[in-house]
CSV table of C-alpha atoms in Angstrom, one decimal:
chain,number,residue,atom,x,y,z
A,1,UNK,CA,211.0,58.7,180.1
A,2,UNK,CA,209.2,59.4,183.3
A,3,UNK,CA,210.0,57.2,186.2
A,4,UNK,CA,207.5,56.5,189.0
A,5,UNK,CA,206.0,54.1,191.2
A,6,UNK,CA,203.1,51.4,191.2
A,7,UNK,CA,201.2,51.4,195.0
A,8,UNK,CA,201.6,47.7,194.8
A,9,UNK,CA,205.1,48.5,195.7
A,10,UNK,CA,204.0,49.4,199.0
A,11,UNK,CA,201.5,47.0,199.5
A,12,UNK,CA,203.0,45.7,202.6
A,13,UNK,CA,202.2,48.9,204.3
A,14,UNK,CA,198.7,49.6,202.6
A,15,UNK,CA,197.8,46.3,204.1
A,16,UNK,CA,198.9,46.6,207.7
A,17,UNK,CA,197.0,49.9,207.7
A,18,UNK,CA,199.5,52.1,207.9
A,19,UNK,CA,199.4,53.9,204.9
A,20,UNK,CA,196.6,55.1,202.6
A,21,UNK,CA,196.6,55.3,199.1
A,22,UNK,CA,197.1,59.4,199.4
A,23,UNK,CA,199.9,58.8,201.5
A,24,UNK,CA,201.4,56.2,198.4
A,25,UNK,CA,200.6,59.1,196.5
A,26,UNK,CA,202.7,61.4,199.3
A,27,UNK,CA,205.8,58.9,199.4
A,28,UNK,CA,206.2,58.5,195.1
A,29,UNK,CA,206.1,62.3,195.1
A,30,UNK,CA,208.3,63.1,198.2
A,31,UNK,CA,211.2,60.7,196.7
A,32,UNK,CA,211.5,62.3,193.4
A,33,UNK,CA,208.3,59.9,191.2
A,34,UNK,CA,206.9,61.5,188.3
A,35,UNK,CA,204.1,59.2,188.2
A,36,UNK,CA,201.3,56.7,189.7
A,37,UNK,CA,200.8,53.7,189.0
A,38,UNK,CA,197.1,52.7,190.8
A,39,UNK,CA,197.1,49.1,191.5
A,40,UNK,CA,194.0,48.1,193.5
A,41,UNK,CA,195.6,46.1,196.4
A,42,UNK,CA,195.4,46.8,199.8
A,43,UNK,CA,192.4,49.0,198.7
A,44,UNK,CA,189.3,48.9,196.3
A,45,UNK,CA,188.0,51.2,193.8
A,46,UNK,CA,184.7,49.5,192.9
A,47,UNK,CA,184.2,49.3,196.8
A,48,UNK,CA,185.4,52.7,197.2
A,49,UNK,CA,184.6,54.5,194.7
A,50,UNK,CA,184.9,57.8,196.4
A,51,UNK,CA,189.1,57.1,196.3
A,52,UNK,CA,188.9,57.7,192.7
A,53,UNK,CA,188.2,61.5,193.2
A,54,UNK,CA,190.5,61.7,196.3
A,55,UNK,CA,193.8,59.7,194.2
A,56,UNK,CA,192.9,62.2,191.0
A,57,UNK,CA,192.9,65.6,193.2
A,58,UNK,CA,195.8,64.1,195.6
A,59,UNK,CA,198.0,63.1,192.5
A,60,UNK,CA,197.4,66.8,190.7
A,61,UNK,CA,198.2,68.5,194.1
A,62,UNK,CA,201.5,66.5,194.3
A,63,UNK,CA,202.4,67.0,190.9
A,64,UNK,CA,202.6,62.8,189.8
A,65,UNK,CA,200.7,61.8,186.4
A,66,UNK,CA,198.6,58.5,186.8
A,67,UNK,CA,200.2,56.6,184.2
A,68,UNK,CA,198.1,53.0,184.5
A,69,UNK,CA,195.6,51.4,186.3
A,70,UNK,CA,196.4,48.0,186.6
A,71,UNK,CA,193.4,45.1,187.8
A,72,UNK,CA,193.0,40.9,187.5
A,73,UNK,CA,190.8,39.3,185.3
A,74,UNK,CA,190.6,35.6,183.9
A,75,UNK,CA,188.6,34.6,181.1
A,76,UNK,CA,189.7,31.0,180.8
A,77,UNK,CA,186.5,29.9,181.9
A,78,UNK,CA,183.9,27.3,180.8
A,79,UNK,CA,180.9,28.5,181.5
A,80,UNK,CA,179.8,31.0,179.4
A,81,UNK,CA,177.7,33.2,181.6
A,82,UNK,CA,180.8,33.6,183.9
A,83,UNK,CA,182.9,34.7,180.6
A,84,UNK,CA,180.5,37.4,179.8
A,85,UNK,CA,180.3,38.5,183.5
A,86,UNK,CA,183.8,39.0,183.7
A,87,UNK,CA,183.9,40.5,180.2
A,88,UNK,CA,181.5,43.1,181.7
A,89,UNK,CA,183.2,43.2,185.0
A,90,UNK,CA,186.2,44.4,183.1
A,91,UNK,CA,184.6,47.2,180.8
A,92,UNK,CA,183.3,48.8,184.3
A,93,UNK,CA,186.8,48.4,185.3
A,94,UNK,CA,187.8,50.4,182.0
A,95,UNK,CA,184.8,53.1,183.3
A,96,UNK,CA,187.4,53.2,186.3
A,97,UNK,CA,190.2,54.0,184.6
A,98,UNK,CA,188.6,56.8,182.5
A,99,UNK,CA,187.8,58.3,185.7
A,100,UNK,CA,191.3,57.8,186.9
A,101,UNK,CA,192.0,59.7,184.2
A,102,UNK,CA,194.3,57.6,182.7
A,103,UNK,CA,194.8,56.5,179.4
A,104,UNK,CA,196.7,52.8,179.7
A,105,UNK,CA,195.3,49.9,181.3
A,106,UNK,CA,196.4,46.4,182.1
A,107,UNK,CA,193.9,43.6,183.5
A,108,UNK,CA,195.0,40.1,183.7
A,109,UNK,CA,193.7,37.6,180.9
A,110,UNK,CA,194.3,34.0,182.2
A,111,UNK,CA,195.1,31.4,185.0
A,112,UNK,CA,195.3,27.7,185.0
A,113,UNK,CA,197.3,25.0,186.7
A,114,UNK,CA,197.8,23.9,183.1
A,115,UNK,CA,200.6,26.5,181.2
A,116,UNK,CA,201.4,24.0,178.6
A,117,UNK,CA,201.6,25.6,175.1
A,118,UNK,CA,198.5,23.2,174.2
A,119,UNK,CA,196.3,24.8,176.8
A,120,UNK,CA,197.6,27.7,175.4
A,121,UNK,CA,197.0,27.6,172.0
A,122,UNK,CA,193.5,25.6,172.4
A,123,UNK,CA,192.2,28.7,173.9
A,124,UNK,CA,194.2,31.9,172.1
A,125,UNK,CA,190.8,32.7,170.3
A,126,UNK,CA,188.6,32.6,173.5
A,127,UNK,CA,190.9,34.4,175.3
A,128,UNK,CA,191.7,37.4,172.2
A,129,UNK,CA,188.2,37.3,172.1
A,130,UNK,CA,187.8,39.0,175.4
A,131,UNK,CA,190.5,41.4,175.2
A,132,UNK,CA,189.1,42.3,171.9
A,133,UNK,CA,185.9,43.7,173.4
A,134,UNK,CA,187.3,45.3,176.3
A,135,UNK,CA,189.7,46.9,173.5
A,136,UNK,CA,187.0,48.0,171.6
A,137,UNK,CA,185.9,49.8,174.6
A,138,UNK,CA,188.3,51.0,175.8
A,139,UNK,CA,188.7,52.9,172.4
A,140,UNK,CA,186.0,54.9,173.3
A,141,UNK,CA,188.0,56.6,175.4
A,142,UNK,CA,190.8,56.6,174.1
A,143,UNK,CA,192.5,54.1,176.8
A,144,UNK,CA,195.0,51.6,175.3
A,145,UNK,CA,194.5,48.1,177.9
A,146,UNK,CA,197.3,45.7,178.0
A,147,UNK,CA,198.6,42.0,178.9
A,148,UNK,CA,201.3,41.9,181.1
A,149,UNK,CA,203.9,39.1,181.2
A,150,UNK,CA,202.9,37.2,184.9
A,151,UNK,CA,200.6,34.5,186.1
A,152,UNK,CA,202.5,31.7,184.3
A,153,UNK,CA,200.1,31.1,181.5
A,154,UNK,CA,200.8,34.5,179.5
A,155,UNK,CA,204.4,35.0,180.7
A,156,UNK,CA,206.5,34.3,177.7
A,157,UNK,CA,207.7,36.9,175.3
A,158,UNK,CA,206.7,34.9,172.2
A,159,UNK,CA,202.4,33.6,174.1
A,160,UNK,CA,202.5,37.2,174.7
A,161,UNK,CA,203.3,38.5,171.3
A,162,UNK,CA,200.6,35.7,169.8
A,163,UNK,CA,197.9,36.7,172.1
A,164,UNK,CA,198.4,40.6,170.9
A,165,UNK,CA,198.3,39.6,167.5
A,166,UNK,CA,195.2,37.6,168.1
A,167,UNK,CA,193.4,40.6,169.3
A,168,UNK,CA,194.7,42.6,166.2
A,169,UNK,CA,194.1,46.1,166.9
A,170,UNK,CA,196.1,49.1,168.0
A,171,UNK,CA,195.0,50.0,171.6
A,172,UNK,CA,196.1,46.6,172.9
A,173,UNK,CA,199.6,46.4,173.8
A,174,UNK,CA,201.9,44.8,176.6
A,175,UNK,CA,202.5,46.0,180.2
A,176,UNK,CA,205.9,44.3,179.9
A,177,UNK,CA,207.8,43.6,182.9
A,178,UNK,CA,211.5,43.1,182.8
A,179,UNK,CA,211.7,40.9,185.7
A,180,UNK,CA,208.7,38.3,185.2
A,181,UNK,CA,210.0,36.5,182.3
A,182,UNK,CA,211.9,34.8,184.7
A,183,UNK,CA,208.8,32.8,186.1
A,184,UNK,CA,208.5,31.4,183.2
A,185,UNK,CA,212.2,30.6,182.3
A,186,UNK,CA,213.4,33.1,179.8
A,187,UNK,CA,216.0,34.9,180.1
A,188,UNK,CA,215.3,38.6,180.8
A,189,UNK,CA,217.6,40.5,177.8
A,190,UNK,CA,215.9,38.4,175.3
A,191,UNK,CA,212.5,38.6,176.5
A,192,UNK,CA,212.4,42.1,176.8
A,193,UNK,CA,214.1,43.0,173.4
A,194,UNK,CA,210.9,40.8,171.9
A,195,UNK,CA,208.7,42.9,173.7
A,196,UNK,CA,209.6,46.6,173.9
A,197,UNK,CA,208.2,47.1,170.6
A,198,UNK,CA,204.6,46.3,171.6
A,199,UNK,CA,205.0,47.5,175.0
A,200,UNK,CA,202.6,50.6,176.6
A,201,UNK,CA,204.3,50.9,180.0
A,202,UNK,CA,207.0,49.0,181.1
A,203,UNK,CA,207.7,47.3,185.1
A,204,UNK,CA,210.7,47.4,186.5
A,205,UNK,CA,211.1,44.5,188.8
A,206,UNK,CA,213.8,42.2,190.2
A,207,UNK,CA,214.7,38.8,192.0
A,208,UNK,CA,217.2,37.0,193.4
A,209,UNK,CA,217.6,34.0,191.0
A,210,UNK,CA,218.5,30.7,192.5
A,211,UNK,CA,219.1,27.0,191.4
A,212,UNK,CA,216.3,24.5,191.3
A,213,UNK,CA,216.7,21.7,193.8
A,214,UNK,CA,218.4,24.1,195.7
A,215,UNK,CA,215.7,25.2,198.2
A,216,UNK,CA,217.5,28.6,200.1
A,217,UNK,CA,215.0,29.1,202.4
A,218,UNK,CA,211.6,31.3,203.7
A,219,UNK,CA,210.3,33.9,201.0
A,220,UNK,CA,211.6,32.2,197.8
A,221,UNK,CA,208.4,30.7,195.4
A,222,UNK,CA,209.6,28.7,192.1
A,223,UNK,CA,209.2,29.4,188.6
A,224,UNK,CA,207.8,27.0,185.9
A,225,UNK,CA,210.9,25.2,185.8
A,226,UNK,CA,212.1,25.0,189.4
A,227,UNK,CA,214.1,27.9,189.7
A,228,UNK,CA,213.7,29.7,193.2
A,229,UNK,CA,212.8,33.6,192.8
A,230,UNK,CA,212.6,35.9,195.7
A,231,UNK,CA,211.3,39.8,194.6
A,232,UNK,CA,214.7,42.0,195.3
A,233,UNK,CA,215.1,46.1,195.4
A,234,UNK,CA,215.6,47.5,192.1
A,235,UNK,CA,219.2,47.3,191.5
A,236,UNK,CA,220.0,44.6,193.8
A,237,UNK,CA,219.2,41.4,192.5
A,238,UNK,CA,220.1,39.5,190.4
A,239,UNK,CA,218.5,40.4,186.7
A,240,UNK,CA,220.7,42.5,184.6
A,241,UNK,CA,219.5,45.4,185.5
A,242,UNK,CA,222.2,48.2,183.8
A,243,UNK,CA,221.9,45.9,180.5
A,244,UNK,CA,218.2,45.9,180.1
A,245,UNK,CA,217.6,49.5,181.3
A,246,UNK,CA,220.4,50.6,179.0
A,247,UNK,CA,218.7,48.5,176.6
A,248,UNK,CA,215.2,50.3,177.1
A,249,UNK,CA,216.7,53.6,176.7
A,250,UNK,CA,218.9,53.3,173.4
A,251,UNK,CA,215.2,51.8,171.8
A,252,UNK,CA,214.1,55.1,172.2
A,253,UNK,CA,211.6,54.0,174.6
A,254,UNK,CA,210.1,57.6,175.8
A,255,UNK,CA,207.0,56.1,178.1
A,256,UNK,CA,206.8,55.4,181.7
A,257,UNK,CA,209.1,53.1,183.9
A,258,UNK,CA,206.6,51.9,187.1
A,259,UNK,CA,208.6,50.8,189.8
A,260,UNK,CA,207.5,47.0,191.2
A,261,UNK,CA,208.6,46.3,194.8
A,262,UNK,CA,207.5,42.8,195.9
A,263,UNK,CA,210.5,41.3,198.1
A,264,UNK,CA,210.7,41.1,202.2
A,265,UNK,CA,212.8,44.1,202.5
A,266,UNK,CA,210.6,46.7,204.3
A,267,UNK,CA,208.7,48.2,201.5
A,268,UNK,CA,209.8,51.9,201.8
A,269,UNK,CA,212.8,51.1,202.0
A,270,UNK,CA,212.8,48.7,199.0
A,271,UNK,CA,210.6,51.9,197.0
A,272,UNK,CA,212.9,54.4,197.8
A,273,UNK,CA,216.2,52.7,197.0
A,274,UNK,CA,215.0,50.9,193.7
A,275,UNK,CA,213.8,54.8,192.7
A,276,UNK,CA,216.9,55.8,193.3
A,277,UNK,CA,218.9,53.0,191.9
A,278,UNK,CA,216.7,53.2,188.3
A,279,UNK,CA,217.1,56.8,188.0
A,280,UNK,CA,220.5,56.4,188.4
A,281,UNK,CA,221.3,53.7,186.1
A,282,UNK,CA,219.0,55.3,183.6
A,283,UNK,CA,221.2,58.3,183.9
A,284,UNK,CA,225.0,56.4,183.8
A,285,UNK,CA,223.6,54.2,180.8
C-alpha cells in the first residue's frame, strides 16, 4: 500500500493563490505522502501544459509517484456531435496522463438531474460506449481509466459494477471512494466490499452524516435521499473509518490510498491530520 494525497485536497489553497501545484507536491512530500494524485482544480493542464513537465520533474525530485490523474467528463448527451467531441476531449486528456506519466486514470462519465435507475439503464450502452473507446485508448499506453462512485448518477456500488461490465474489458476499473457511497445512500462497509474487487485506486474520504429534515447549518449539502453530508478530516467523521480501512487491508488490497480533503477545516490542516490519521489506522488495523 502506498498512501498519498490528491491536490484536490488542497484546493482551497490552490484557489486563493497561495499555493502552486509544486508546492502540493512540496506539502504531500514534507508530511510523509508516497504519492500524487493530479487533480486539475485550481489549475489546468490543457491550458498549461507546461505544468505537466514542472509536476513530473518536481514529483521525482521529492521522491512521490503520480499514482492518477483524475478529470470530468459527461457523455449523457443528445447531440451527437457533442458526444464525439467530448469522446475526443477525453482521449487528449488520456495523451495527458501518458505524459504525467501515469498509468491509472479516472474521468467522470455522467450527470443528470434525473438518477433514477430508468435514466440509468436507458442509457448504460451509450454511456459504456464511451468509456469503451477511451479504454481502447488508453491501452495503448498501457493506462487503465476508471469510473469513480460520485456525481449521483454513477454512485452506487451495484450502477457502478453494471457500467464496468458494460464496457467489458480489463483496463477499465473503479476509482472507488469509501466515503461517496453515502451521496447516494448506501451504506459505506457494504459498498466498498462490492467494489474493492474492481477497484484501480481507492479515495479515502469522510463526512459528517446527519438526519434528513434535520437541517444543521452552513457547509452541509444533501444526498439523494435527504441526508445532510458535510466533507470531514480523515479520521474524524463520521464513516467507519477503522472498519473499512481494516477491511481494505485484510483484502490484500496492495494499491494506492489518495487522500480526499473536501470539508471547511483549513485544508492543510485537514491534509495533514487525515495523513496522519490513515497511516495510523492502516498500521493499528
Amino acid at each position: 500500500m502506498k498512501l498519498g494525497l490528491s491536490t484536490y485536497s488542497l484546493y482551497q489553497a490552490l484557489n486563493s493563490g497561495k499555493m502552486t501545484v509544486e508546492d502540493v507536491i512540496d506539502f504531500t512530500a514534507d508530511h510523509g505522502g508516497e504519492h500524487v494524485e493530479i487533480v486539475p482544480l485550481g489549475y489546468n493542464l490543457t491550458e498549461q501544459p507546461e505544468l505537466i513537465d514542472t509536476i513530473v520533474s518536481k514529483a521525482a525530485a521529492r521522491g512521490l509517484e503520480i499514482s492518477n490523474y483524475a478529470i470530468g467528463a459527461n457523455f449523457l448527451l443528445n447531440d451527437q456531435d457533442a458526444y464525439e467531441q467530448e469522446i475526443a476531449r477525453v482521449q487528449r486528456e488520456v495523451d495527458i496522463a501518458h505524459r504525467l506519466g501515469v498509468k491509472l486514470m479516472r474521468h467522470d462519465v455522467a450527470s443528470s438531474p434525473d438518477v433514477s435507475i430508468a435514466n440509468f439503464n436507458a442509457h448504460l450502452e451509450q454511456l459504456a460506449n464511451a468509456c469503451r473507446r477511451i479504454a481502447e485508448y488508453a491501452a495503448s499506453y498501457g493506462i487503465t481509466t476508471s469510473v469513480e462512485n460520485h456525481g449521483f448518477f454513477i454512485q452506487q456500488s451495484d450502477r457502478v459494477q453494471a457500467l464496468i461490465h458494460a464496457v467489458g474489458l480489463p483496463n477499465f476499473k473503479t476509482t472507488l471512494d469509501i466515503g461517496n457511497f453515502l451521496c447516494a445512500d448506501e451504506q459505506p462497509i457494504a459498498a466498498v466490499k462490492n467494489n474493492l474487487p474492481y477497484a484501480s485506486i481507492v479515495h479515502i474520504k469522510d463526512f459528517y452524516v446527519r438526519p434528513a429534515g434535520q437541517y444543521p447549518g452552513e457547509g452541509f449539502f444533501t444526498s439523494t435521499a435527504g441526508q445532510y453530508l458535510r466533507g470531514a478530516v480523515a479520521g474524524q467523521g463520521d464513516l467507519p473509518m477503522r472498519d473499512i480501512i481494516k477491511m481494505i487491508k485484510s483484502s490484500g488490497y496492495d494499491g494506492y490510498l489518495s487522500l480526499e480533503f473536501e470539508g471547511l477545516e483549513d485544508c492543510e490542516l485537514g491534509s495533514r491530520a487525515g495523513l496522519a490519521n490513515v497511516r495510523r489506522i492502516w498500521d493499528e488495523v
